PDB file of C-alpha atoms and ligand atoms in Angstrom:
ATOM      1  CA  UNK A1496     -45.368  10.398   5.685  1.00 37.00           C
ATOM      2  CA  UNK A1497     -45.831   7.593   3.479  1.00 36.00           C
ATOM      3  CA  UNK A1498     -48.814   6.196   5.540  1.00 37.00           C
ATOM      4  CA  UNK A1499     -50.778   9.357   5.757  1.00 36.00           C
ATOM      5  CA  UNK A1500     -50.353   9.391   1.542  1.00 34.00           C
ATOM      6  CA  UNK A1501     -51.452   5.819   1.580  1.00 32.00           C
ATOM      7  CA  UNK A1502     -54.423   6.537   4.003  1.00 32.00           C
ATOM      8  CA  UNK A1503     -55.988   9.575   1.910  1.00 35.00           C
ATOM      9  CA  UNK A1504     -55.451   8.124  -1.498  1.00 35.00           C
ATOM     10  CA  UNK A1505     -57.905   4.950  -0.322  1.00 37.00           C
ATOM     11  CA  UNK A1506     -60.592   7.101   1.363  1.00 42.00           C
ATOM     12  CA  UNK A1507     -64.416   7.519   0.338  1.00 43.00           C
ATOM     13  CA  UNK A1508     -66.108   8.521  -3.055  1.00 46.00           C
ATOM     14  CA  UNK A1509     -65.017   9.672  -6.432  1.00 49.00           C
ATOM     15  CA  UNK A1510     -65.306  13.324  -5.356  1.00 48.00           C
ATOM     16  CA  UNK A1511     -63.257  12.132  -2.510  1.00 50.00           C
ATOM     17  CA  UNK A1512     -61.360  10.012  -4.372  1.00 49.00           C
ATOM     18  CA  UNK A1513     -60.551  13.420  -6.529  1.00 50.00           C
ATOM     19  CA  UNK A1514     -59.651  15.151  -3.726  1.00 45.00           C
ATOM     20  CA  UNK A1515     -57.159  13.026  -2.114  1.00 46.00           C
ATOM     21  CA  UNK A1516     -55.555  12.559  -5.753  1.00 45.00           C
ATOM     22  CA  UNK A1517     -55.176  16.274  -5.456  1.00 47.00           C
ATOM     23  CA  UNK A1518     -53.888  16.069  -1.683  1.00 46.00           C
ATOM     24  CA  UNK A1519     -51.539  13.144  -3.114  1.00 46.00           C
ATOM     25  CA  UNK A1520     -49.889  15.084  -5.689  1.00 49.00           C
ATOM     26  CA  UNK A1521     -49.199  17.743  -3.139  1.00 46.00           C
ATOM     27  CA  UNK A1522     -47.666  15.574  -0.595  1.00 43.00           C
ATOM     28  CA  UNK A1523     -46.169  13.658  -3.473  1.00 45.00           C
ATOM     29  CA  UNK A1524     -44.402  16.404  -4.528  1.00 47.00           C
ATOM     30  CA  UNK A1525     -43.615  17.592  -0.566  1.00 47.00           C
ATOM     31  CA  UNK A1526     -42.798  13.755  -0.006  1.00 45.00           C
ATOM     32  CA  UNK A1527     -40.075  13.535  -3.019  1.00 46.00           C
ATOM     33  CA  UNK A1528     -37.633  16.562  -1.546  1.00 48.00           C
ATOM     34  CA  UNK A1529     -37.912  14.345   1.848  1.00 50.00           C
ATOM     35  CA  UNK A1530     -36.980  11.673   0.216  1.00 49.00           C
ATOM     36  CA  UNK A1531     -33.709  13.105  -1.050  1.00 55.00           C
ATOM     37  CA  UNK A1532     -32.979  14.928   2.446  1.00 55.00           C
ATOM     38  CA  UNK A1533     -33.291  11.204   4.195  1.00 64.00           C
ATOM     39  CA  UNK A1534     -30.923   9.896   1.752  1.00 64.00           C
ATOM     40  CA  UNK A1535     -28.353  12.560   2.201  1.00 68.00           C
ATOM     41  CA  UNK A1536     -28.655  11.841   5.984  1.00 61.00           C
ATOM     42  CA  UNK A1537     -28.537   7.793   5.075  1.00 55.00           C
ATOM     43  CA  UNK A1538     -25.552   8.825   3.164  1.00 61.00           C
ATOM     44  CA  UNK A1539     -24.063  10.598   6.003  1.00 61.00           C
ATOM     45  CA  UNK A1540     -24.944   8.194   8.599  1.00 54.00           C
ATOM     46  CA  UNK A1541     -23.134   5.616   6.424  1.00 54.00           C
ATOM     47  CA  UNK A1542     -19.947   7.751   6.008  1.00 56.00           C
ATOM     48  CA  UNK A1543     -19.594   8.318   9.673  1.00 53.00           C
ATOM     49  CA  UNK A1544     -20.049   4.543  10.429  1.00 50.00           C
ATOM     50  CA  UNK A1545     -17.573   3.190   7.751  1.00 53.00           C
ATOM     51  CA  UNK A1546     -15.916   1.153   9.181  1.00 62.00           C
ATOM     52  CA  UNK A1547     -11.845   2.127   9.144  1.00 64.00           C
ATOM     53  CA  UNK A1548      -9.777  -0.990   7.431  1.00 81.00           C
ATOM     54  CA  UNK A1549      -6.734  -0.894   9.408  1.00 88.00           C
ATOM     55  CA  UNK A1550      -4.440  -3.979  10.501  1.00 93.00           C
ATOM     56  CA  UNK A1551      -2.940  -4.655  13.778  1.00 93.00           C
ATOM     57  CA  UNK A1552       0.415  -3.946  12.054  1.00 95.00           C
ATOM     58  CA  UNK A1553      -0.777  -0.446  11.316  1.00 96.00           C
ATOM     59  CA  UNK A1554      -1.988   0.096  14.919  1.00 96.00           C
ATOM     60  CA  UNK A1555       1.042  -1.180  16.748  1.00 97.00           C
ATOM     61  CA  UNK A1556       3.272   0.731  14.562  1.00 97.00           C
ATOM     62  CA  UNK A1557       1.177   4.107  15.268  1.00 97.00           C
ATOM     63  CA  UNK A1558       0.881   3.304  19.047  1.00 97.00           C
ATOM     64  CA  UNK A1559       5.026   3.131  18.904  1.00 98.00           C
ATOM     65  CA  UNK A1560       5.041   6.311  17.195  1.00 97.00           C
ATOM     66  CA  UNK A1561       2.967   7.797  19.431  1.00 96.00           C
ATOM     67  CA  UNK A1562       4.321   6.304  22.545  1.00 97.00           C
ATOM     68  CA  UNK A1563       7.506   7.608  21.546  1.00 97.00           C
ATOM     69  CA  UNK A1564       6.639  10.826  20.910  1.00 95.00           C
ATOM     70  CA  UNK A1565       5.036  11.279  24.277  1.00 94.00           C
ATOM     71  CA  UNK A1566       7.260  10.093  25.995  1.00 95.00           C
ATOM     72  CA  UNK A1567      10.372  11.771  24.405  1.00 94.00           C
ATOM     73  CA  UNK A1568       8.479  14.830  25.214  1.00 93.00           C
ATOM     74  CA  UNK A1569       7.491  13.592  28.972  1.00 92.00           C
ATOM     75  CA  UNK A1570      11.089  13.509  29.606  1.00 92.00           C
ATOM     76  CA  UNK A1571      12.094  17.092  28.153  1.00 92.00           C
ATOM     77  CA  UNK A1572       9.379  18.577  30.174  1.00 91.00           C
ATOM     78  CA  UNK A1573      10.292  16.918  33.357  1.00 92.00           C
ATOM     79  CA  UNK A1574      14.235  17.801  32.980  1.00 93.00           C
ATOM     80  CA  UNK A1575      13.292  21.610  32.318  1.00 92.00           C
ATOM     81  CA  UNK A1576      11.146  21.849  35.033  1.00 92.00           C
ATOM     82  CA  UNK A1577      13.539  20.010  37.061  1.00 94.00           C
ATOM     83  CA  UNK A1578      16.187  22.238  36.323  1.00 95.00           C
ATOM     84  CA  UNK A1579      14.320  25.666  36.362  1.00 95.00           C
ATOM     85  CA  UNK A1580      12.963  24.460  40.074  1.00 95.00           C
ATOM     86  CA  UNK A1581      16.836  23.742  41.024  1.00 96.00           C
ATOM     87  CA  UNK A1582      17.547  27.065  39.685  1.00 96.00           C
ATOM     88  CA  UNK A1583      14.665  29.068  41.529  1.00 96.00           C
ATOM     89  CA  UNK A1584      14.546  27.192  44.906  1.00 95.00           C
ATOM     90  CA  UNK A1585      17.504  24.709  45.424  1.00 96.00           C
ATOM     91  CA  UNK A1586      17.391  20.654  45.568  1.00 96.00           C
ATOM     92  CA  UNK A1587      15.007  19.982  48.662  1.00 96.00           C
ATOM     93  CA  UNK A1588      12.705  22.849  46.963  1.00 94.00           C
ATOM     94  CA  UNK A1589      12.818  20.746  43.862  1.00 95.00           C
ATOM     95  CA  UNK A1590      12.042  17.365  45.443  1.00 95.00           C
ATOM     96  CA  UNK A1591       8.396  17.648  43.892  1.00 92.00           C
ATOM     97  CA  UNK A1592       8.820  18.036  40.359  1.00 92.00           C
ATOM     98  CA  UNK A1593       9.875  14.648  39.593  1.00 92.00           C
ATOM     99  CA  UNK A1594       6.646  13.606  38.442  1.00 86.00           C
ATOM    100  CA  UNK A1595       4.601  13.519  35.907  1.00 78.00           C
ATOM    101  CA  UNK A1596       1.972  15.465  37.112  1.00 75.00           C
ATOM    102  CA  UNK A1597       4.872  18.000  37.262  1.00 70.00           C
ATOM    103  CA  UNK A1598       5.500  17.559  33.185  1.00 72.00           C
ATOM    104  CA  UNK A1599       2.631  19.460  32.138  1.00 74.00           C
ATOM    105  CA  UNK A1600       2.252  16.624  29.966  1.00 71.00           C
ATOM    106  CA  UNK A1601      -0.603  14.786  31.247  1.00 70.00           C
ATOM    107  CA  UNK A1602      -2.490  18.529  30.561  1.00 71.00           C
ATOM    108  CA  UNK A1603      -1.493  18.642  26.981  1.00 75.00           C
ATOM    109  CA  UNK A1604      -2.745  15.197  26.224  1.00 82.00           C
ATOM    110  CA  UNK A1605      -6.530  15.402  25.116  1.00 87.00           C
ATOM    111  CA  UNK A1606      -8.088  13.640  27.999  1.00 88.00           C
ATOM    112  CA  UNK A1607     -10.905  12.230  25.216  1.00 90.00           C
ATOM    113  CA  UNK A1608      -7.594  10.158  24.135  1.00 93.00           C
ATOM    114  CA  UNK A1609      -7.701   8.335  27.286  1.00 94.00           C
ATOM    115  CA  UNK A1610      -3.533   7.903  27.347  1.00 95.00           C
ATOM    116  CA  UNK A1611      -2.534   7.129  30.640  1.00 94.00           C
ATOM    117  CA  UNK A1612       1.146   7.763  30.922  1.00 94.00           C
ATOM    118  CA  UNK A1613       3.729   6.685  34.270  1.00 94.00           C
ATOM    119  CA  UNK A1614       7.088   5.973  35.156  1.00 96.00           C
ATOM    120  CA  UNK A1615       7.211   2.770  37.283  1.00 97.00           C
ATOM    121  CA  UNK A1616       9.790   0.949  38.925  1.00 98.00           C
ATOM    122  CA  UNK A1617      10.913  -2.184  41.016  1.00 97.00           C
ATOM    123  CA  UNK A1618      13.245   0.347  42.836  1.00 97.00           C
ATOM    124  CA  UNK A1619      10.413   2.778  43.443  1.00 98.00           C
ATOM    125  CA  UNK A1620      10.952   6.320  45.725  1.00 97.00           C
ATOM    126  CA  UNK A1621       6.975   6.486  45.645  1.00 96.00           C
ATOM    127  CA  UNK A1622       5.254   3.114  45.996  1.00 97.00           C
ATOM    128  CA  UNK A1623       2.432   4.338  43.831  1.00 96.00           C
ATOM    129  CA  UNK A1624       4.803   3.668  40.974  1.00 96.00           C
ATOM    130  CA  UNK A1625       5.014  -0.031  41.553  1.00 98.00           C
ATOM    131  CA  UNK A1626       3.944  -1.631  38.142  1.00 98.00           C
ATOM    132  CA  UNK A1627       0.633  -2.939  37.601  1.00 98.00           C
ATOM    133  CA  UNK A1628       0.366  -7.320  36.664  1.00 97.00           C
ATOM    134  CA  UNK A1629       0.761  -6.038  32.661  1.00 98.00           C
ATOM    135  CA  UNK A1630       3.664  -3.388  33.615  1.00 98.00           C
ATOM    136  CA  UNK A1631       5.651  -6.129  35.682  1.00 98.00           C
ATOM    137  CA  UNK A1632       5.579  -8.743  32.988  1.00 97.00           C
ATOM    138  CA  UNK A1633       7.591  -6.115  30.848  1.00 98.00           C
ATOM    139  CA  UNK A1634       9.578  -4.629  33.597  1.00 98.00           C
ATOM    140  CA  UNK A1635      10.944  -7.813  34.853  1.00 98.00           C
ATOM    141  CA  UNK A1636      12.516  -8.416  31.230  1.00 97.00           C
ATOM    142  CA  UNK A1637      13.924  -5.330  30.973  1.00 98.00           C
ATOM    143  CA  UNK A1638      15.879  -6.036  34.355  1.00 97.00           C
ATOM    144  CA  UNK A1639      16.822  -9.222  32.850  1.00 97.00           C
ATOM    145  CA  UNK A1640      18.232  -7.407  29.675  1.00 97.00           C
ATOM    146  CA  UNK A1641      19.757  -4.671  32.219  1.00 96.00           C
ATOM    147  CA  UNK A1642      21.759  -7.575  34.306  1.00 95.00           C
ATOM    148  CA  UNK A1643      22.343  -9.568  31.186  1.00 96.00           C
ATOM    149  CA  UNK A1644      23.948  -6.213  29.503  1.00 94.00           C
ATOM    150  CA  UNK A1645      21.453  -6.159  26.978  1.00 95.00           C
ATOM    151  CA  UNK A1646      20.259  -3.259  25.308  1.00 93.00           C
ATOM    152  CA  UNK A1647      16.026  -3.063  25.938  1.00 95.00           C
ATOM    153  CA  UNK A1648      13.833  -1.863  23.080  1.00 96.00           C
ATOM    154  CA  UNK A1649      10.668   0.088  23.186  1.00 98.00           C
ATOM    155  CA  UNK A1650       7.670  -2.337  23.118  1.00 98.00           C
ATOM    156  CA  UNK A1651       4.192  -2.507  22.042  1.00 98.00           C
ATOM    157  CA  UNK A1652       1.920  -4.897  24.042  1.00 97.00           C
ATOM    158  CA  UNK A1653      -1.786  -5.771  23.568  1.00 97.00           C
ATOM    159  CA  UNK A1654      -3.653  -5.231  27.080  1.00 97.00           C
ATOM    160  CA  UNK A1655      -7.386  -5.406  28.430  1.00 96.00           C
ATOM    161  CA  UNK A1656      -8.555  -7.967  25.694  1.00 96.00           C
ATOM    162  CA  UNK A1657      -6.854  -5.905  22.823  1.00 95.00           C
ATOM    163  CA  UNK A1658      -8.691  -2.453  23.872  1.00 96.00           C
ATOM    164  CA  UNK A1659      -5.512  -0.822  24.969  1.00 98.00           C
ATOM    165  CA  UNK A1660      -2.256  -0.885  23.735  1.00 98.00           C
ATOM    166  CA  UNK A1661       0.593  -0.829  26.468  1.00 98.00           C
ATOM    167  CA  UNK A1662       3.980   1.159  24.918  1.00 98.00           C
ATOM    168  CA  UNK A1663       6.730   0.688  27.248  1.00 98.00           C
ATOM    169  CA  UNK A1664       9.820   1.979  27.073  1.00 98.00           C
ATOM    170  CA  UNK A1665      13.110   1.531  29.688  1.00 98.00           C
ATOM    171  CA  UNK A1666      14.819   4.601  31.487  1.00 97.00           C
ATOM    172  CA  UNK A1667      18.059   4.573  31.262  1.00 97.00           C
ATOM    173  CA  UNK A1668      20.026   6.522  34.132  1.00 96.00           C
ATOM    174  CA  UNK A1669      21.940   9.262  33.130  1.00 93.00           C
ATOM    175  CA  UNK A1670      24.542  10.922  35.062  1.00 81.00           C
ATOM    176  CA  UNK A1671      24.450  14.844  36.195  1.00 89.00           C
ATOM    177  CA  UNK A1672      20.964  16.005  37.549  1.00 93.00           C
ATOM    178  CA  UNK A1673      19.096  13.054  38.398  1.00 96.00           C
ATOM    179  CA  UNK A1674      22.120  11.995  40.800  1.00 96.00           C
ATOM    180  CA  UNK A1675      21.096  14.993  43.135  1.00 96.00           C
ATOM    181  CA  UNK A1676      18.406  12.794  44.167  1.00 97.00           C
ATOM    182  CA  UNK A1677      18.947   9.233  42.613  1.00 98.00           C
ATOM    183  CA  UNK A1678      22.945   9.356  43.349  1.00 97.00           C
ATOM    184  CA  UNK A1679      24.995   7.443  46.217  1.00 96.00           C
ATOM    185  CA  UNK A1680      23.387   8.953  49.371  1.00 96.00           C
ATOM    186  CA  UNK A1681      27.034  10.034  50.852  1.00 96.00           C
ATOM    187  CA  UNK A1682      28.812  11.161  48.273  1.00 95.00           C
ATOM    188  CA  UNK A1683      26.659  12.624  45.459  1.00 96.00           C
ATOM    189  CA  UNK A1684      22.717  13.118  47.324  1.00 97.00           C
ATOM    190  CA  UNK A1685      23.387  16.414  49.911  1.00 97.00           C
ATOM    191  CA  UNK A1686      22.232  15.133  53.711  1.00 96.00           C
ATOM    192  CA  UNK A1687      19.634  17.729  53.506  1.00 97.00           C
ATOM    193  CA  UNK A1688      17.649  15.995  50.506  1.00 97.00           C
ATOM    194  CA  UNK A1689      18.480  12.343  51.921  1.00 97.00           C
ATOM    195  CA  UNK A1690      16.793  13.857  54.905  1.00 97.00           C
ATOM    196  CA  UNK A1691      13.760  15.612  53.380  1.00 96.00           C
ATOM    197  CA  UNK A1692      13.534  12.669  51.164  1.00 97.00           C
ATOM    198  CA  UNK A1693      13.393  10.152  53.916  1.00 96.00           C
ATOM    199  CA  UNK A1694      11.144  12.057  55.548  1.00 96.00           C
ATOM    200  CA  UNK A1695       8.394  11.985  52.313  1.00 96.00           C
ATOM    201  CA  UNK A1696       9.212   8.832  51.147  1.00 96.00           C
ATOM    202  CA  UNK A1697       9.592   6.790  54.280  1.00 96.00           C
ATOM    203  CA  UNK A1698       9.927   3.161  52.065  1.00 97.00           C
ATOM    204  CA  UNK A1699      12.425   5.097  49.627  1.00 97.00           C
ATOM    205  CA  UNK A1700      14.084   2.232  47.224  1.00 98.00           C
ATOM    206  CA  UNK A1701      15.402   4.752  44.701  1.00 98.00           C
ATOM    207  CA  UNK A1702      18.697   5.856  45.961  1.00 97.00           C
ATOM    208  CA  UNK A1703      22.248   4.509  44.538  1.00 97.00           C
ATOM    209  CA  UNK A1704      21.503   4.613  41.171  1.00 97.00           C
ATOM    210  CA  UNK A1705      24.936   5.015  38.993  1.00 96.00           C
ATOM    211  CA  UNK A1706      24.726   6.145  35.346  1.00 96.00           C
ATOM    212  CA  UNK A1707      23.801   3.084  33.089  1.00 95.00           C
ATOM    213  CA  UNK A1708      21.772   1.596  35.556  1.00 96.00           C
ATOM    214  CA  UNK A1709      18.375   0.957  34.797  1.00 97.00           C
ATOM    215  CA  UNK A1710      16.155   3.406  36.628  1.00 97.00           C
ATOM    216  CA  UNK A1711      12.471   2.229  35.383  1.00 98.00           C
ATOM    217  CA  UNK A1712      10.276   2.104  32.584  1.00 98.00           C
ATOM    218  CA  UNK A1713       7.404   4.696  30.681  1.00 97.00           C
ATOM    219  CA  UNK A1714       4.465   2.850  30.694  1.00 97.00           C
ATOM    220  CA  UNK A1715       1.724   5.162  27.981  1.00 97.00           C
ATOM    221  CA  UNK A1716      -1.632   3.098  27.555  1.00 97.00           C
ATOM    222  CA  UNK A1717      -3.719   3.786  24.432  1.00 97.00           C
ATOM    223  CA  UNK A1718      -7.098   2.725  23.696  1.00 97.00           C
ATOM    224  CA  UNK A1719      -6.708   1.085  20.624  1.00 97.00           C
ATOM    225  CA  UNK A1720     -10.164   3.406  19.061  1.00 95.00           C
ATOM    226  CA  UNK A1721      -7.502   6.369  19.864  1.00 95.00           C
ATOM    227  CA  UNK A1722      -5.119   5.204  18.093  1.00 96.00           C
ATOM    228  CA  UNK A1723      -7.431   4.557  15.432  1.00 95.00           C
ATOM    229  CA  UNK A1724      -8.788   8.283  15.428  1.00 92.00           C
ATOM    230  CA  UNK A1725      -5.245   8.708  13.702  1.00 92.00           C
ATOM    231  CA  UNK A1726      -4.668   6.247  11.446  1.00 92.00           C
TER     232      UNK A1726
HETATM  233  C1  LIG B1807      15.075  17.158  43.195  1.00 96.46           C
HETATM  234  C2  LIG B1807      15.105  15.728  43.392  1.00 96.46           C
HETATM  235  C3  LIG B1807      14.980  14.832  42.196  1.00 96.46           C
HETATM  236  C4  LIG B1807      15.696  14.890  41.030  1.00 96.46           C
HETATM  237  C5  LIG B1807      16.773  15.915  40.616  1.00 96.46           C
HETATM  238  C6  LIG B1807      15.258  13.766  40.232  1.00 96.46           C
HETATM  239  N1  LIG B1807      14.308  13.046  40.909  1.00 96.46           N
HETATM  240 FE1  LIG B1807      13.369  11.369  40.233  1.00 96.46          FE
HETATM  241  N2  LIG B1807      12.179  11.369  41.843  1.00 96.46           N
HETATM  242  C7  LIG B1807      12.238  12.296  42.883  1.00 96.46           C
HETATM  243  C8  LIG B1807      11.098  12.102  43.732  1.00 96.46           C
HETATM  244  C9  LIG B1807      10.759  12.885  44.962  1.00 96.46           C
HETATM  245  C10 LIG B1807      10.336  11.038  43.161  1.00 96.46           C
HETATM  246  C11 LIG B1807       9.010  10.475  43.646  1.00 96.46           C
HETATM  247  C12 LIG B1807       7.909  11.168  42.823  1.00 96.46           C
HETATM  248  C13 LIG B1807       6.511  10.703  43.144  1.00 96.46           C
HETATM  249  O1  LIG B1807       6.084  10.865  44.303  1.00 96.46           O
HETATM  250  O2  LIG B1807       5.853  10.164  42.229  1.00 96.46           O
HETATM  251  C14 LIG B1807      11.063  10.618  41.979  1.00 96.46           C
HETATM  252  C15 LIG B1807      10.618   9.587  41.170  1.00 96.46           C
HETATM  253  C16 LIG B1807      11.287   9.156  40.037  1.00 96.46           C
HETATM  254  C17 LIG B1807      10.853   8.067  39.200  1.00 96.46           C
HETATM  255  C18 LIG B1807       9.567   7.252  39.352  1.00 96.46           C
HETATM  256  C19 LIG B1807       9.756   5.970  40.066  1.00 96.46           C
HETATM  257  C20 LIG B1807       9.964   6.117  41.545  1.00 96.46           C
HETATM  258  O3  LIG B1807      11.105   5.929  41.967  1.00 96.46           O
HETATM  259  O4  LIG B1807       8.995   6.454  42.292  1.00 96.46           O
HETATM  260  C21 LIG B1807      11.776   7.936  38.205  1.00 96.46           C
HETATM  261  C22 LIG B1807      11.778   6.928  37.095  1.00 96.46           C
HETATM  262  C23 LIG B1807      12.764   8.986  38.410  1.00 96.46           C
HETATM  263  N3  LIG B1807      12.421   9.703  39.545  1.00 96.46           N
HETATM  264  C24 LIG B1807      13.830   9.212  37.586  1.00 96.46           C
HETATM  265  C25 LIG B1807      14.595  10.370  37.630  1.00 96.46           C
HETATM  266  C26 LIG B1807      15.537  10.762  36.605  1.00 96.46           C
HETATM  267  C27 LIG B1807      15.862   9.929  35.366  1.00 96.46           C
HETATM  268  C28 LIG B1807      16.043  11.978  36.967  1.00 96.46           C
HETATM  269  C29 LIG B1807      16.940  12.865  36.163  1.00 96.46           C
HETATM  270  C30 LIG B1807      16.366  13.383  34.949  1.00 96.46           C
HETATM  271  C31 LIG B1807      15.444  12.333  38.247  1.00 96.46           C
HETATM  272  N4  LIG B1807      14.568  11.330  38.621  1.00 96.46           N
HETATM  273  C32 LIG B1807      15.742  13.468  38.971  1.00 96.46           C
HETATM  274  C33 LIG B1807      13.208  13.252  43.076  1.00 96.46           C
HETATM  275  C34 LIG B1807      14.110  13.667  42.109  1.00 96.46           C
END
């Protein structure tokens, strides 16, 4: 717009010259309310982009929060369901909602978040739940703590060149429900679900687990921008 005022204003004669002082003051005056409307949108643009001030302290704290939450909530999901399949169908029935997918969690998380929550484990039923290079690092110190008699704390680690934050957090066994499954394969695991289990799980490494023991570890990883979304 400001070209085509330049352009006129320098044209021809006086009559001309007239003229495009009379065009000018039009698109002057249409040019001004433009002016304002760009700077409203420069405005905007600029409050959008600000960029948030928030330390590392602030995000690592959040992503415990938030870790915790999820995971607190993981494991309430995954016991009711557990229980209510018991209840309806009977153990072997039940054999397939110990998992996450089986939490309803993973479809309440906003999948624009990007979280990525699992339960892995060195004494894995399903070898999918190995842990990854970043998850064993963890893992293998919250055996250590586990042999050593040590209590292990929820952690926060930086991952993926500081884009993702991995929260951690150990599983503890408990006794009652989870020995229908996890238990001492002759007394407390009924042949049928040894059986059914074996069958499903032919490298099955998650049997004999007494309360105490430690079962495995949450692993939740948050892109750090998420986490920023709610600071
Ligand atoms: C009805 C049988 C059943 C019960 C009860 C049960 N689990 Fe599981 N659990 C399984 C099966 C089957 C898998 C493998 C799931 C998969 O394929 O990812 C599994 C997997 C797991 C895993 C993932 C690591 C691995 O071994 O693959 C953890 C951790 C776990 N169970 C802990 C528990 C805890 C804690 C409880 C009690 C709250 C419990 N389970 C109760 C059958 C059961």
């Amino acid at each position: 717009m400001t070209r085509i005022c330049t352009f006129i204003y320098s044209n021809g004669s006086p009559m001309k010259n007239y003229l495009a002082l009379v065009i000018y003051s039009i698109l002057f005056y249409s040019c001004g309310p433009r002016e304002r409307v760009s700077k409203e949108v420069f405005d905007e643009v600029n409050k959008t982009m600000e960029v948030k001030r928030v330390t590392d302290a602030e995000i690592t704290q959040e992503a415990m929060i938030w870790g915790d939450s999820i995971t607190a909530q993981a494991q309430k999901n995954l016991i009711s369901n557990l229980q209510k399949a018991i209840e309806e169908g009977g153990l072997v029935h039940a054999i397939g909602f110990c998992s996450e997918n089986a939490t309803e969690l993973t479809n309440a998380l906003d999948p624009s978040e990007g979280v990525i929550i699992r339960r892995v484990s060195i004494k894995n039923r399903n070898p999918m739940n190995s842990p990854d290079e970043n998850e064993a690092l963890i893992l293998d110190a919250y055996v250590y703590n586990s042999e050593q008699g040590l209590e292990s704390e929820a952690n926060i680690q930086k991952i993926e060149n500081g884009e993702v934050l991995l929260y951690t957090k150990a599983i503890i066994f408990p006794s009652g429900i989870c020995q229908n499954c996890h238990g001492n394969p002759e007394s407390e695991v009924p042949s049928e679900v040894v059986e059914a289990i074996q069958g499903l799980y032919p490298e099955d490494k998650a049997l004999g687990f007494k309360a105490g023991d430690l079962r495995g570890m949450w692993s939740v990883k948050i892109p750090k921008k998420s986490i920023v979304n709610r600071l």
